[in-house]
Amino acid sequence: MNKLQRYAAVAALLALCSASLNAGPAPWYKWRSKIDNGIACSQTPLGPGWEKDSGPYKDSRCEKLVLVK
């Protein structure tokens, strides 16, 4: 491996690592049951019996809305 290839490999590794540093937590959403209109707060869909009601939220209690710019 020559010097140029090493620099390219190091640069690619640094770019990959820095991209993961910008990752943040997944947003939370309120989900409504299609069966009994119950509400749940979750980051992921709860299944086919649920539809997204509102969000995104910053917290797991679905109280602090994310301000979308």
Coordinates of N, CA, C and O in Angstrom, one line a residue:
M1 N 0.9 -1.2 0.0 CA 0.0 0.0 0.0 C 0.9 1.2 0.0 O 1.7 1.4 0.9
N2 N 0.7 2.1 -1.0 CA 1.6 3.3 -1.1 C 1.0 4.4 -0.2 O -0.1 4.3 0.4
K3 N 1.8 5.5 -0.1 CA 1.4 6.6 0.8 C 0.1 7.2 0.4 O -0.7 7.5 1.3
L4 N -0.2 7.4 -0.9 CA -1.5 8.0 -1.3 C -2.6 7.1 -0.9 O -3.7 7.6 -0.5
Q5 N -2.5 5.8 -1.1 CA -3.6 4.9 -0.7 C -3.9 4.9 0.8 O -5.0 4.8 1.3
R6 N -2.8 5.0 1.6 CA -3.0 5.1 3.1 C -3.7 6.4 3.4 O -4.6 6.4 4.3
Y7 N -3.3 7.5 2.8 CA -4.0 8.8 3.1 C -5.5 8.7 2.7 O -6.4 9.2 3.4
A8 N -5.8 8.1 1.6 CA -7.2 7.9 1.1 C -7.9 7.0 2.1 O -9.1 7.3 2.4
A9 N -7.3 6.0 2.6 CA -8.0 5.1 3.5 C -8.3 5.7 4.8 O -9.4 5.6 5.4
V10 N -7.3 6.5 5.3 CA -7.5 7.2 6.6 C -8.6 8.3 6.4 O -9.4 8.5 7.3
A11 N -8.6 9.0 5.3 CA -9.6 10.0 5.1 C -11.0 9.4 5.0 O -11.9 10.0 5.5
A12 N -11.1 8.3 4.4 CA -12.4 7.6 4.3 C -12.9 7.2 5.6 O -14.0 7.3 6.0
L13 N -11.9 6.6 6.4 CA -12.3 6.2 7.8 C -12.7 7.4 8.7 O -13.7 7.3 9.4
L14 N -12.0 8.5 8.6 CA -12.4 9.7 9.3 C -13.7 10.2 8.9 O -14.5 10.7 9.7
A15 N -14.0 10.2 7.6 CA -15.3 10.7 7.1 C -16.4 9.8 7.6 O -17.5 10.3 8.0
L16 N -16.2 8.5 7.6 CA -17.2 7.6 8.1 C -17.5 7.8 9.6 O -18.6 7.8 10.1
C17 N -16.4 8.0 10.4 CA -16.6 8.2 11.8 C -17.2 9.5 12.2 O -18.1 9.6 13.1
S18 N -16.9 10.5 11.4 CA -17.5 11.8 11.7 C -19.0 11.9 11.3 O -19.7 12.6 12.0
A19 N -19.4 11.1 10.4 CA -20.8 11.1 10.0 C -21.6 10.4 11.1 O -22.7 10.9 11.4
S20 N -21.1 9.5 11.8 CA -21.8 8.8 12.9 C -21.9 9.7 14.1 O -22.8 9.6 14.9
L21 N -21.0 10.7 14.3 CA -21.0 11.6 15.4 C -22.2 12.6 15.3 O -22.7 13.1 16.3
N22 N -22.7 12.8 14.1 CA -23.8 13.7 13.9 C -25.2 13.0 14.2 O -26.2 13.7 14.2
A23 N -25.2 11.7 14.4 CA -26.4 11.0 14.6 C -27.0 11.4 15.9 O -26.3 11.5 16.9
G24 N -28.3 11.5 15.9 CA -29.0 11.8 17.2 C -30.0 10.7 17.5 O -30.2 9.8 16.7
P25 N -30.7 10.9 18.6 CA -31.7 9.9 19.0 C -32.9 9.9 18.0 O -33.2 11.0 17.5
A26 N -33.6 8.8 17.9 CA -34.8 8.8 17.0 C -35.9 9.6 17.7 O -36.0 9.6 18.9
P27 N -36.7 10.3 16.9 CA -37.9 11.0 17.5 C -38.9 10.0 18.0 O -39.0 8.9 17.6
W28 N -39.8 10.5 18.9 CA -40.9 9.8 19.4 C -42.2 10.3 18.8 O -42.3 11.4 18.4
Y29 N -43.1 9.4 18.6 CA -44.4 9.7 18.1 C -45.6 9.2 18.9 O -45.4 8.1 19.6
K30 N -46.7 9.8 18.9 CA -47.9 9.3 19.5 C -48.6 8.4 18.4 O -48.7 8.8 17.3
W31 N -49.0 7.2 18.9 CA -49.6 6.2 18.0 C -51.0 6.0 18.6 O -51.2 5.8 19.8
R32 N -52.0 5.9 17.7 CA -53.4 5.7 18.1 C -53.8 4.3 17.6 O -53.6 3.9 16.4
S33 N -54.5 3.5 18.5 CA -55.0 2.2 18.2 C -56.2 2.3 17.3 O -57.1 3.1 17.5
K34 N -56.2 1.5 16.2 CA -57.4 1.5 15.3 C -58.6 0.8 15.9 O -59.7 0.9 15.5
I35 N -58.3 0.0 17.0 CA -59.4 -0.8 17.6 C -60.1 0.0 18.7 O -61.3 0.1 18.6
D36 N -59.4 0.6 19.6 CA -60.1 1.2 20.7 C -59.7 2.7 20.9 O -60.0 3.3 22.0
N37 N -58.9 3.3 20.0 CA -58.5 4.7 20.0 C -57.5 5.0 21.2 O -57.3 6.1 21.6
G38 N -56.9 3.9 21.7 CA -55.9 4.1 22.8 C -54.7 4.8 22.2 O -54.4 4.8 21.0
I39 N -53.9 5.5 23.1 CA -52.7 6.3 22.7 C -51.5 5.7 23.3 O -51.5 5.3 24.5
A40 N -50.4 5.5 22.5 CA -49.1 5.1 23.0 C -48.1 6.0 22.4 O -48.2 6.5 21.4
C41 N -47.0 6.1 23.2 CA -45.8 6.9 22.7 C -44.7 5.9 22.4 O -44.3 5.1 23.3
S42 N -44.1 6.0 21.2 CA -43.1 5.0 20.8 C -42.3 5.6 19.6 O -42.7 6.5 18.9
Q43 N -41.0 5.1 19.6 CA -40.1 5.6 18.5 C -40.4 4.8 17.2 O -40.0 5.2 16.1
T44 N -40.9 3.6 17.3 CA -41.2 2.7 16.2 C -42.6 2.4 16.1 O -43.4 2.4 17.1
P45 N -43.1 2.0 14.9 CA -44.5 1.6 14.7 C -44.8 0.4 15.6 O -43.9 -0.5 15.8
L46 N -46.0 0.3 16.1 CA -46.4 -0.7 17.1 C -47.0 -1.9 16.4 O -47.4 -2.9 17.0
G47 N -47.3 -1.8 15.1 CA -47.9 -2.9 14.3 C -49.0 -2.4 13.5 O -49.3 -1.2 13.4
P48 N -49.6 -3.3 12.7 CA -50.7 -2.9 11.8 C -51.9 -2.4 12.4 O -52.7 -1.7 11.7
G49 N -52.1 -2.6 13.7 CA -53.3 -2.1 14.3 C -53.2 -0.6 14.9 O -54.0 -0.1 15.6
W50 N -52.0 0.0 14.5 CA -51.8 1.3 15.1 C -51.5 2.3 13.9 O -50.9 1.9 12.9
E51 N -51.9 3.6 14.1 CA -51.5 4.6 13.1 C -50.9 5.8 13.8 O -51.2 6.1 15.0
K52 N -50.0 6.5 13.1 CA -49.3 7.6 13.7 C -50.4 8.7 14.0 O -51.1 9.1 13.1
D53 N -50.4 9.3 15.2 CA -51.3 10.3 15.6 C -50.7 11.7 15.5 O -51.3 12.6 15.0
S54 N -49.5 11.8 16.2 CA -48.9 13.2 16.2 C -47.4 13.0 16.5 O -46.9 11.9 16.9
G55 N -46.7 14.1 16.3 CA -45.2 14.1 16.6 C -44.5 14.7 15.4 O -45.1 15.3 14.5
P56 N -43.2 14.8 15.5 CA -42.3 14.1 16.4 C -42.1 14.8 17.7 O -42.3 16.0 17.8
Y57 N -41.7 14.1 18.8 CA -41.5 14.6 20.1 C -40.0 14.3 20.5 O -39.4 13.3 20.0
K58 N -39.5 15.0 21.4 CA -38.1 14.9 21.9 C -38.0 13.8 23.0 O -37.0 13.3 23.2
D59 N -39.1 13.6 23.8 CA -39.1 12.8 24.9 C -40.0 11.6 24.9 O -40.9 11.5 24.0
S60 N -39.7 10.6 25.7 CA -40.5 9.3 25.7 C -41.9 9.5 26.3 O -42.7 8.5 26.2
R61 N -42.2 10.6 26.8 CA -43.6 10.8 27.3 C -44.4 11.6 26.3 O -45.6 11.9 26.5
C62 N -43.8 11.9 25.1 CA -44.5 12.6 24.0 C -45.1 13.9 24.5 O -46.3 14.2 24.3
E63 N -44.3 14.7 25.2 CA -44.7 16.0 25.7 C -44.0 17.2 25.1 O -44.6 18.2 24.9
K64 N -42.8 17.0 24.7 CA -42.0 18.1 24.1 C -41.9 18.0 22.6 O -41.1 17.1 22.1
L65 N -42.6 18.8 21.9 CA -42.6 18.7 20.4 C -41.3 19.1 19.9 O -40.7 20.0 20.4
V66 N -40.9 18.5 18.8 CA -39.7 18.9 18.0 C -40.1 20.0 17.1 O -41.1 19.9 16.4
L67 N -39.4 21.1 17.2 CA -39.7 22.3 16.3 C -39.0 22.0 15.0 O -37.8 21.9 14.9
V68 N -39.8 21.9 14.0 CA -39.3 21.6 12.6 C -39.1 22.9 11.9 O -39.9 23.8 11.9
K69 N -37.9 23.1 11.4 CA -37.5 24.4 10.7 C -37.8 24.2 9.2 O -37.7 23.3 8.6

